[in-house]
Short mmCIF file of C-alpha atoms and ligand atoms in Angstrom, two decimals:
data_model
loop_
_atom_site.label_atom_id
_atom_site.label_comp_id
_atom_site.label_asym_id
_atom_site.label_seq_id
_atom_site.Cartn_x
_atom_site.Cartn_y
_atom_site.Cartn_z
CA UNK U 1 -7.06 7.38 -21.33
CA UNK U 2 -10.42 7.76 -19.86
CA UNK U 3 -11.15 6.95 -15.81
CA UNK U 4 -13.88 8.53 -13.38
CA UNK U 5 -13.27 11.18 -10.87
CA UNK U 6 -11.52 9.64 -7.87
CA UNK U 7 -10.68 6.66 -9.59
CA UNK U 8 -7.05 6.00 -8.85
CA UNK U 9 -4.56 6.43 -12.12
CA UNK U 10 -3.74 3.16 -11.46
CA UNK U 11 -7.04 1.46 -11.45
CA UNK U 12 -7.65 3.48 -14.37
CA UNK U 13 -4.59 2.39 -16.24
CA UNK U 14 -4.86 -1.40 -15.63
CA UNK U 15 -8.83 -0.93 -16.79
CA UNK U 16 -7.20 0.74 -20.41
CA UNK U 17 -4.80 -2.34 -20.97
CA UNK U 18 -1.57 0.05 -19.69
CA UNK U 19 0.23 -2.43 -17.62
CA UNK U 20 3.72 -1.87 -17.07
CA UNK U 21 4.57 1.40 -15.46
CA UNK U 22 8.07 1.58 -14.54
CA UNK U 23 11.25 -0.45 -14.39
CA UNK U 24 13.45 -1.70 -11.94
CA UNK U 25 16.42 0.47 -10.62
CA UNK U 26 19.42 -1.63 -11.43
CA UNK U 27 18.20 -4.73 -13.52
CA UNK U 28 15.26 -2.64 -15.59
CA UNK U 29 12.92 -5.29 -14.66
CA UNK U 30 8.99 -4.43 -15.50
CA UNK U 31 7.08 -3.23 -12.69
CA UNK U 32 3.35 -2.21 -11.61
CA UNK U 33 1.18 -1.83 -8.56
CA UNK U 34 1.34 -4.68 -6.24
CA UNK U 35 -1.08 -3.63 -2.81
CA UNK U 36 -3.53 -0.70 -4.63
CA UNK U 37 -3.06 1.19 -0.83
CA UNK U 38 -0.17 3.16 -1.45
CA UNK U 39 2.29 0.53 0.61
CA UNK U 40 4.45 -1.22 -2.00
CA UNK U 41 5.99 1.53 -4.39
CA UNK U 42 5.60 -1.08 -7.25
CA UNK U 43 3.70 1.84 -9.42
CA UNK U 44 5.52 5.05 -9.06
CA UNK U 45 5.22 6.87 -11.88
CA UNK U 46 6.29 10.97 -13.42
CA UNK U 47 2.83 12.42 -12.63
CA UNK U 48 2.59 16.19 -14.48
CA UNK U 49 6.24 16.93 -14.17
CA UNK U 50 6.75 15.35 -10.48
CA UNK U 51 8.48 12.43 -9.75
CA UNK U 52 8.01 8.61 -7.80
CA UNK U 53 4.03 9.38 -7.06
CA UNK U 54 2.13 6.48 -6.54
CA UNK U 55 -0.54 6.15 -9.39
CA UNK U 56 -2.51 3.92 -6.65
CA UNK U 57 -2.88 7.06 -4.59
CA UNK U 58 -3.41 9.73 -7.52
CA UNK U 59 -6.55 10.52 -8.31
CA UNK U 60 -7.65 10.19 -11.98
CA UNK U 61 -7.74 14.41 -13.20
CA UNK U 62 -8.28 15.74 -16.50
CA UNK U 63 -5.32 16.44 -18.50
CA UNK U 64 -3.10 15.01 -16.08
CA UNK U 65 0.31 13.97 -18.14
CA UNK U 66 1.42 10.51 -16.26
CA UNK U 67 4.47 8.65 -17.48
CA UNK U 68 6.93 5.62 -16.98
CA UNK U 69 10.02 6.19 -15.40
CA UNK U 70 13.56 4.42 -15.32
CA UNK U 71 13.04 3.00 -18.55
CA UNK U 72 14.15 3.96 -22.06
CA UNK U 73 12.43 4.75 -24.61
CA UNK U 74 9.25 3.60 -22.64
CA UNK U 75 8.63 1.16 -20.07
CA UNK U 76 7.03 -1.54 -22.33
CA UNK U 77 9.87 -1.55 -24.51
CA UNK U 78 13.16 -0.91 -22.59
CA UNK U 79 16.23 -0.77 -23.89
CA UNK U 80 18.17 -0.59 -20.84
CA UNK U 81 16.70 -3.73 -20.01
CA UNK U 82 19.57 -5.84 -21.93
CA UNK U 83 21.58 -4.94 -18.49
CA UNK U 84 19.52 -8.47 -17.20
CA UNK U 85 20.30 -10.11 -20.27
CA UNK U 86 23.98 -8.89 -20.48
CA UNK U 87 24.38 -10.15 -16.59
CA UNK U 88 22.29 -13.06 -16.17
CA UNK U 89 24.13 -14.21 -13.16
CA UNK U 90 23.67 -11.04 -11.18
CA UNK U 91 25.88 -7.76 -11.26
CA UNK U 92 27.99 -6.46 -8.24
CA UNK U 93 28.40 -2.77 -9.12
CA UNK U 94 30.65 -2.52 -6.06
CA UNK U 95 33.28 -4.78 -8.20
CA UNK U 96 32.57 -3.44 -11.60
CA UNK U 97 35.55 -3.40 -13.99
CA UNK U 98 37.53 -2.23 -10.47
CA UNK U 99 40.57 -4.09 -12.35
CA UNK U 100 41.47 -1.20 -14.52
CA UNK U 101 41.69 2.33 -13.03
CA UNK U 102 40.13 3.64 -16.83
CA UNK U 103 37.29 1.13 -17.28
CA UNK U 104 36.34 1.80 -13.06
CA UNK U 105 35.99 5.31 -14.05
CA UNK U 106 33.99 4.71 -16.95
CA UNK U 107 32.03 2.25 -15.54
CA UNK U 108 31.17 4.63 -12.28
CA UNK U 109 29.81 7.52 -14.58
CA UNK U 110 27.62 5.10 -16.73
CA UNK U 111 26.32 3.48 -13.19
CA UNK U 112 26.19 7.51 -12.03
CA UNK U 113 24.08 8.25 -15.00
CA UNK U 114 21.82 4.97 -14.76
CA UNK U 115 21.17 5.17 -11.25
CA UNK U 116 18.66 7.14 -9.04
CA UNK U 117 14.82 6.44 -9.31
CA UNK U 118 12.81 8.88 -11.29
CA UNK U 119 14.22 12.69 -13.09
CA UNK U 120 13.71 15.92 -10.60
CA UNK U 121 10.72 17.53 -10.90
CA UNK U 122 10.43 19.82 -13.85
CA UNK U 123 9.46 22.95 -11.74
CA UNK U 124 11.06 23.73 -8.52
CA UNK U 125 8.50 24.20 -5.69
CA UNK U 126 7.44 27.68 -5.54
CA UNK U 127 7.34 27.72 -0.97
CA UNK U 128 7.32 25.77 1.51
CA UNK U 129 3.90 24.12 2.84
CA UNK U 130 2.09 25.54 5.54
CA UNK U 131 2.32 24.15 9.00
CA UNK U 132 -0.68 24.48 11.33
CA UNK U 133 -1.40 23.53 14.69
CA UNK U 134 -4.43 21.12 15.72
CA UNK U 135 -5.41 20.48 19.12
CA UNK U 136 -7.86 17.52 19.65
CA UNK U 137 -9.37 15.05 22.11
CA UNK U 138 -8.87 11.76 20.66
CA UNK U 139 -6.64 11.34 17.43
CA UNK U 140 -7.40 8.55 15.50
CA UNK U 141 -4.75 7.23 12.98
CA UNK U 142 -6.11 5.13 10.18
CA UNK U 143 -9.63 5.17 8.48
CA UNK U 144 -10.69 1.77 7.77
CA UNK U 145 -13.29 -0.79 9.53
CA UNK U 146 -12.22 -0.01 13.21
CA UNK U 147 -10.30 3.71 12.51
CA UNK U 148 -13.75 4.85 11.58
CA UNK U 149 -15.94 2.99 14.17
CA UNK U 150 -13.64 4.02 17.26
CA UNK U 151 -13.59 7.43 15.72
CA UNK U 152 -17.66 7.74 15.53
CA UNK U 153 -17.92 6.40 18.81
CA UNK U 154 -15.43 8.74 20.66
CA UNK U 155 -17.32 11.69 18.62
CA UNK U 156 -20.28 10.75 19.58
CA UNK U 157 -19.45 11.20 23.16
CA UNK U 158 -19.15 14.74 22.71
CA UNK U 159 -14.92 14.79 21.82
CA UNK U 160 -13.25 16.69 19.11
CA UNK U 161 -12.05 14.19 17.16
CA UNK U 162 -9.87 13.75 14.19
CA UNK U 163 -9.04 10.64 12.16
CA UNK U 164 -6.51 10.77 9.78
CA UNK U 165 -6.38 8.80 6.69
CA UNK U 166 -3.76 8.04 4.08
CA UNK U 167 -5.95 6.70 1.28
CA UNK U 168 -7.97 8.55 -1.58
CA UNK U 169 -11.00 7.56 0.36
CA UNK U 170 -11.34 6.43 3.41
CA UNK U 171 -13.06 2.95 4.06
CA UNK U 172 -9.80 0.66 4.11
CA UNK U 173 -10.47 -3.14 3.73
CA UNK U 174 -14.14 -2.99 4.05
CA UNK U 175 -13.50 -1.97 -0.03
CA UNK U 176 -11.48 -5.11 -0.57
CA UNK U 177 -13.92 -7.54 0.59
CA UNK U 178 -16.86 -8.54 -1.79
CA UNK U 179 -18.47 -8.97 1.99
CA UNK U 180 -18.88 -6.06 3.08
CA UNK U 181 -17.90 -3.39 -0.26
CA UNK U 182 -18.17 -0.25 -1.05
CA UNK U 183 -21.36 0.62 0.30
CA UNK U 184 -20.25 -0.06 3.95
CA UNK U 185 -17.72 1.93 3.26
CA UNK U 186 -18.93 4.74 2.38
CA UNK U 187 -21.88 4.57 5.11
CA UNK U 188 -19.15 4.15 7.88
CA UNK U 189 -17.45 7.15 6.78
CA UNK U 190 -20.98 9.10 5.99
CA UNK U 191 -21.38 8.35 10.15
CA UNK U 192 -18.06 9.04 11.44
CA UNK U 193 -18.63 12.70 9.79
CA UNK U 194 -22.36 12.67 10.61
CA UNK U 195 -21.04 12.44 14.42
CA UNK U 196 -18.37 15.16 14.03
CA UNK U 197 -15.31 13.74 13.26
CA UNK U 198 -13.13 15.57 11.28
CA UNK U 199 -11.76 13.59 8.90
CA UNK U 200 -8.25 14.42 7.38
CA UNK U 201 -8.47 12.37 4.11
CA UNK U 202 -5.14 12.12 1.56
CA UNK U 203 -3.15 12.67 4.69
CA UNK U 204 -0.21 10.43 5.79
CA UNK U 205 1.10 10.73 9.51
CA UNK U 206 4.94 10.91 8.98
CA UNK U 207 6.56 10.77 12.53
CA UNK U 208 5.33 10.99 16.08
CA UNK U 209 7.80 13.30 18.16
CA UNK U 210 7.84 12.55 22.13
CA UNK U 211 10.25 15.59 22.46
CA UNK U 212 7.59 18.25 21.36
CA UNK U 213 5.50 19.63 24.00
CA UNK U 214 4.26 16.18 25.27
CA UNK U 215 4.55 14.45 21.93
CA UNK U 216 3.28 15.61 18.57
CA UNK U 217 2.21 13.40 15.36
CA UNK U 218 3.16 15.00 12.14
CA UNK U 219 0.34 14.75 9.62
CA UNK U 220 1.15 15.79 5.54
CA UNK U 221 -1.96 16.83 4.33
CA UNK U 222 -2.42 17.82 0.24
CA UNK U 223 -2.33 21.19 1.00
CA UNK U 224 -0.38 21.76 4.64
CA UNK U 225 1.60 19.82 7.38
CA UNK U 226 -0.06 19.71 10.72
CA UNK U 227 1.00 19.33 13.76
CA UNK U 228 -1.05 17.24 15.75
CA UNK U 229 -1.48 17.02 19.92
CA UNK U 230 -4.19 15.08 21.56
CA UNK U 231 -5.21 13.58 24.69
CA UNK U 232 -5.66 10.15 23.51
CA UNK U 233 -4.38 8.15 20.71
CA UNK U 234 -6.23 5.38 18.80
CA UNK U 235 -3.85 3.43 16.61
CA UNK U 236 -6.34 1.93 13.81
CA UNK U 237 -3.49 1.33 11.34
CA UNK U 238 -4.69 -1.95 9.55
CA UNK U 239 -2.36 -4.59 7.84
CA UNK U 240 -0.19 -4.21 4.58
CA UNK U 241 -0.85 -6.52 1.56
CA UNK U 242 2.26 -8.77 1.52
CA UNK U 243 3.80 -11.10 -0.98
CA UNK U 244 4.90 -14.98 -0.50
CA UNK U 245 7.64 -16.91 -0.98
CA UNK U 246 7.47 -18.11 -4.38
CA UNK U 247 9.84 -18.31 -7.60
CA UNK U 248 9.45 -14.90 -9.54
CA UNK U 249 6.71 -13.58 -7.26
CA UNK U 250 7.95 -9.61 -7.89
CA UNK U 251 6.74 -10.67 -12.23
CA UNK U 252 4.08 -7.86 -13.07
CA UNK U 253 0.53 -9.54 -12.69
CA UNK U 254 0.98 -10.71 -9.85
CA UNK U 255 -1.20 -8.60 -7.44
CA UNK U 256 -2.41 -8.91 -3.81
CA UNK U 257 -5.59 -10.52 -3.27
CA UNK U 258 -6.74 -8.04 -1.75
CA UNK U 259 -6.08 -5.20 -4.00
CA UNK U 260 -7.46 -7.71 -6.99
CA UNK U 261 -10.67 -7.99 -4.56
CA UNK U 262 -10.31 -3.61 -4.45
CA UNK U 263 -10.28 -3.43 -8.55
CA UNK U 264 -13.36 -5.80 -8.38
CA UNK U 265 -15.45 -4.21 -5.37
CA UNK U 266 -14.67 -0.34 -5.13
CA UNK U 267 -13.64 0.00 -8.98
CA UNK U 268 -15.96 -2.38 -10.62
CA UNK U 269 -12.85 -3.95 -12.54
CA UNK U 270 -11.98 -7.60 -13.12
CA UNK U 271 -8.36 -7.71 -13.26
CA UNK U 272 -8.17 -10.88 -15.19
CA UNK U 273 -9.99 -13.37 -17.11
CA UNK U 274 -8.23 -16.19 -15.47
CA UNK U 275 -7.10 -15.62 -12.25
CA UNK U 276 -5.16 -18.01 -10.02
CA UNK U 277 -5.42 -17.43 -6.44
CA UNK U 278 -2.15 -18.19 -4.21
CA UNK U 279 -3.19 -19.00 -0.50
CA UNK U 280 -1.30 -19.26 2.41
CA UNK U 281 -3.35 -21.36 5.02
CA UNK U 282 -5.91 -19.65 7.70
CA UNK U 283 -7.60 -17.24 5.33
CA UNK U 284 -10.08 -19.98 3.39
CA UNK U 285 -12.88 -17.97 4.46
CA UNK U 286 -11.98 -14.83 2.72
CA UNK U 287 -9.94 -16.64 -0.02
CA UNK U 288 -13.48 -18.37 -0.61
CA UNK U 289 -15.57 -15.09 -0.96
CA UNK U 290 -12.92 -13.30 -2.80
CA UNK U 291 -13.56 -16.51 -5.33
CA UNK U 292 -17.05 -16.83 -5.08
CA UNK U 293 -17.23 -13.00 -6.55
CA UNK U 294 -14.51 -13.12 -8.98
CA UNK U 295 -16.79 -15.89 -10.37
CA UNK U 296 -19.93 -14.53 -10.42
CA UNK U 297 -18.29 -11.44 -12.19
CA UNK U 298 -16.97 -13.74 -14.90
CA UNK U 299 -13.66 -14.79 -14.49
CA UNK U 300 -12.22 -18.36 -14.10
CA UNK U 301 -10.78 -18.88 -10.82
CA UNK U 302 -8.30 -21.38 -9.43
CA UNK U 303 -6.80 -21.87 -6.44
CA UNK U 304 -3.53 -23.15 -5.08
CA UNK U 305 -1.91 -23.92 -1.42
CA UNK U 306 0.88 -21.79 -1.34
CA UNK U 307 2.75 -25.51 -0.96
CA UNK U 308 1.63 -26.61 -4.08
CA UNK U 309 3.21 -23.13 -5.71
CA UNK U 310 6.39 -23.14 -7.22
CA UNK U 311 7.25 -20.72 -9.88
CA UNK U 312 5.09 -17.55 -12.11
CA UNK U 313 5.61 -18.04 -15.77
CA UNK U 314 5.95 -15.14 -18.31
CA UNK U 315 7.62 -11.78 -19.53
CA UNK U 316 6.32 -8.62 -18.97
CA UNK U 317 3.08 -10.08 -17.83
CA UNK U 318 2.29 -13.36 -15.64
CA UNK U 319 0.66 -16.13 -18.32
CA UNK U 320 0.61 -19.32 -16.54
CA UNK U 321 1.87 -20.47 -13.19
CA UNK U 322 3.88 -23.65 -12.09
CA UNK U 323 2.58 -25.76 -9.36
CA UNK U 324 3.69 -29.78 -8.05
CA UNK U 325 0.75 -31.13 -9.73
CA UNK U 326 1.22 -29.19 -13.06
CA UNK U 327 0.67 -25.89 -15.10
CA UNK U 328 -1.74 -23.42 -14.97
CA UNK U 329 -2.82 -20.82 -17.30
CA UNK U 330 -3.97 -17.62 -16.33
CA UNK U 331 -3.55 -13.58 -16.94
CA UNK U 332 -3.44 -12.63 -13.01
CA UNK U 333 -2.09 -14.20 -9.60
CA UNK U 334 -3.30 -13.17 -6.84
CA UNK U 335 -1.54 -13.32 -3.52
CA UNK U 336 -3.99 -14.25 -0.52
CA UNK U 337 -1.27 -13.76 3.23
CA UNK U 338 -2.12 -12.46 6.29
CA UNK U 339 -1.67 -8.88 6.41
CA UNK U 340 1.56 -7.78 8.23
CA UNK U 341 0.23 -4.89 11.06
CA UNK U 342 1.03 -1.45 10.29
CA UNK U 343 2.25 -1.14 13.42
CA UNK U 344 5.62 0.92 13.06
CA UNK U 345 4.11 4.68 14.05
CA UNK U 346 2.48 3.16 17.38
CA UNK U 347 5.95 1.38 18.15
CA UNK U 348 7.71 4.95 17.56
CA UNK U 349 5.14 6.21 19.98
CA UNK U 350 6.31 3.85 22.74
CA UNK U 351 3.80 1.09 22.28
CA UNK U 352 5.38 -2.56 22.89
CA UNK U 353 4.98 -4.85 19.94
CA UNK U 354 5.18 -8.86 19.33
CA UNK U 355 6.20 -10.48 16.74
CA UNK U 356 3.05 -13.13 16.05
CA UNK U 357 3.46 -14.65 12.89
CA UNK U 358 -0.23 -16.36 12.94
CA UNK U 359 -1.35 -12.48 13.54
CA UNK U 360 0.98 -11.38 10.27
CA UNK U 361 3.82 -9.98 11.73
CA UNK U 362 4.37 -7.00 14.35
CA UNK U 363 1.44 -6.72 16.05
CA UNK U 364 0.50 -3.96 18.68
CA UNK U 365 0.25 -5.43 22.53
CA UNK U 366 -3.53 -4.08 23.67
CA UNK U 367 -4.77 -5.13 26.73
CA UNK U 368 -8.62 -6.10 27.13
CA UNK U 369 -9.71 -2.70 26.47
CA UNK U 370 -7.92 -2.04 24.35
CA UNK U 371 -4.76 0.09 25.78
CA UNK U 372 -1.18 -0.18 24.52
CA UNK U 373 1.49 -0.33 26.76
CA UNK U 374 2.18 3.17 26.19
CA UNK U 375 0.17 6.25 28.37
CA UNK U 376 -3.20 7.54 26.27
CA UNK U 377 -2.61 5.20 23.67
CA UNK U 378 -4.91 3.05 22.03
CA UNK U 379 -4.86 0.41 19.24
CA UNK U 380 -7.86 -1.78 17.63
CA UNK U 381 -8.74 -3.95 14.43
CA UNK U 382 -5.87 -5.59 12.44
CA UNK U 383 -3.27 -3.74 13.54
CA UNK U 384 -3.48 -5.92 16.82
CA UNK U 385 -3.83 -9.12 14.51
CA UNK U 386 -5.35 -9.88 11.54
CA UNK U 387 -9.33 -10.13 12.34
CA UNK U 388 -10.83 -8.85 9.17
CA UNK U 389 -12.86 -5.83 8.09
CA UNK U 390 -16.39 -6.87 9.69
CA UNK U 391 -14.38 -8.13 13.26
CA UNK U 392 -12.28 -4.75 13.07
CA UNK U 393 -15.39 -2.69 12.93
CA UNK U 394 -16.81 -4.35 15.83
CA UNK U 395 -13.27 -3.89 17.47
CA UNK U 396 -12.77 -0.66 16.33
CA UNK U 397 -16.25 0.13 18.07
CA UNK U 398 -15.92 -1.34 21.37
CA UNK U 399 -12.40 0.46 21.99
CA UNK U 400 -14.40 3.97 21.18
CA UNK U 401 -16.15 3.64 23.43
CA UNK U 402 -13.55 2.53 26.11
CA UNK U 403 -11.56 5.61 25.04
CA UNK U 404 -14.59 8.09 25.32
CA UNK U 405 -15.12 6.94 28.78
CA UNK U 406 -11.80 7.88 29.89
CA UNK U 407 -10.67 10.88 27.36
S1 LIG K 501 2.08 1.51 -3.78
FE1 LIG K 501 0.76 1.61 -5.48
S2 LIG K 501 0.38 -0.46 -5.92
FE2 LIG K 501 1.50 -0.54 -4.09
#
């Protein structure tokens, strides 16, 4: 299989026709990537010996060995799957065969043996990772449209600054959106590090700890943990790419809009020929644009009210959709919903949190500046309610500079 450097494995393997990547843990149900940010867990895959990595957040490498997993003999064609033929009315493994004391037993080992997600890794880890300690001004957690402004502008001001980022580049939504692409992407992140931020890309933070001298955010890095302290918090978290409520909505091919709107703007990939788009009200604006470019590029686009929706049609792949006013062929459904805020590490911080469901979900409670409800910390773009990437710059700009006027 042949992909660019940086490309994800998953970009890579939808643009090489590889579709299906693993299976479902108890039905064997085909599944793929979903989001394209690392959020969903539809694509783990057995990456060089190590199992359940995202191939949306592994980097395309020579020789790497990727494989299926929970499937037998391959994830295409799996055998194992008859288990949602054999119990098309569901299966409650708490009640299997419990009516004879033999068949339970037998039944627990084969549910033993089938079970799990994924074989261990072939090699044992040789050590621990490192763990080093980082003192900052301002920590910034999330590096898309307003992670990246706030972090440039609290730089600027002369603070040490890090942003951390979980993605394999940073640039978040701004390389969804046909908008604003991949060139304002990279140019935000060329001036957050042209103004001294140091940028910890790849990086996930895991856990904030009040306990620990004053309150420490755990950050895994590729190649160490760190322990992070600062003096101000931004919380720049974004939105997660979420489903709707639809019959069969978890069928492979059907992908978030805004990953579909990734493939096409940072990847240069049309993810289908015919592509019906799935809207839930409020986001016509960036429903339309998403359109207008999946056009242009070639593909035949069609769009349907999420009210009009009723069921995806298909195997291992989605080929036409059901709506009230009749069928629709296509190779690729895209789901256009309000992001729901990342907002869960800034709530384990302290922060209050509503829940807004015009806003997507959760969102963090920022006052006009900005500020949480919690001491030091801070929280702008989506993550406060869904604005979009070119309003969560702007937002993500403003609170900066709030926060480097008081850090
Ligand atoms: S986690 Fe990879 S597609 Fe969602």
């Amino acid at each position: 299989m042949r992909g660019y450097r940086d490309e994800s494995i998953a970009a890579a393997a939808l643009a090489s026709g590889a579709r299906v990547l693993s299976r479902s843990l108890k039905y064997h149900r085909p599944r793929t990537f979903f989001c394209l940010e690392g959020h969903c867990s539809g694509c783990l895959v057995r990456l060089s010996g190590v199992p359940n990595l995202r191939a949306c957040q592994a980097p395309c490498a020579p020789g790497a060995e990727v494989e299926g997993q929970n499937a037998f003999p391959s994830t295409e064609i799996d055998l194992l799957g008859a288990v949602d033929f054999l119990f098309a009315r569901g299966m409650d493994h708490h009640t299997l065969m419990t009516g004879s004391s033999v068949l339970n037993r037998l039944a627990n080992k084969v549910v033993r043996q089938l079970s799990g997600l994924g074989k261990l890794p072939s090699h044992a880890a040789p050590e621990l990772p490192e763990v080093q300690r980082y003192d900052v001004d301002v920590c910034v957690i999330g590096g898309g449209p307003a992670g990246l402004e706030a972090a440039a502008q609290v730089a600027r001001a002369g603070k040490h600054t890090v942003l951390v980022d979980d993605q394999l580049r940073p640039g978040g939504s701004l390389r969804a959106d046909p908008r604003t692409g991949r060139g304002a992407a990279e140019a935000s992140w060329r001036g957050a590090l042209a103004a001294g931020v140091a940028v910890l890309a790849r990086s996930t933070a895991i856990g904030y700890f009040p306990e620990d001298d004053g309150g420490v955010l755990a950050v895994s890095a590729p190649e160490r943990l760190y322990r992070v302290y600062a003096k101000q918090w931004i919380w720049a978290t974004g939105g997660y790419a979420v489903n709707l409520p639809f019959s069969d909505n978890d069928r492979p091919g059907v992908i978030a809009a805004r990953a579909v709107g990734r493939l096409l703007v940072d990847h240069g990939i049309l993810a289908g020929d015919k592509i019906a788009v799935v809207e839930a009200p409020s986001l016509g604006d960036d429903v339309a644009a998403l359109a207008r470019a999946l056009t242009a590029a070639g593909a035949e686009v069609t769009r349907v009210p999420l009210e009009r929706m009723t069921t995806v049609r298909g195997r291992a792949w989605a080929s036409s959709i059901d709506t009230v006013d009749g069928r629709v062929e296509c190779d690729v459904v895209a789901v256009a919903a309000i992001p729901a805020p990342a907002s869960e590490g800034a709530r384990q911080q302290g922060c209050r949190v509503v829940l807004d469901p015009p806003a997507g979900g959760f969102r963090i409670v920022v006052d006009a500046d900005g500020r949480t409800t919690a001491p030091g910390v801070w929280a702008c773009g989506d993550v406060t309610g869904y604005l979009g990437p070119a309003a969560a710059a702007a937002d993500g700009a403003r609170v900066g500079a709030n926060v480097a006027a008081v850090a």
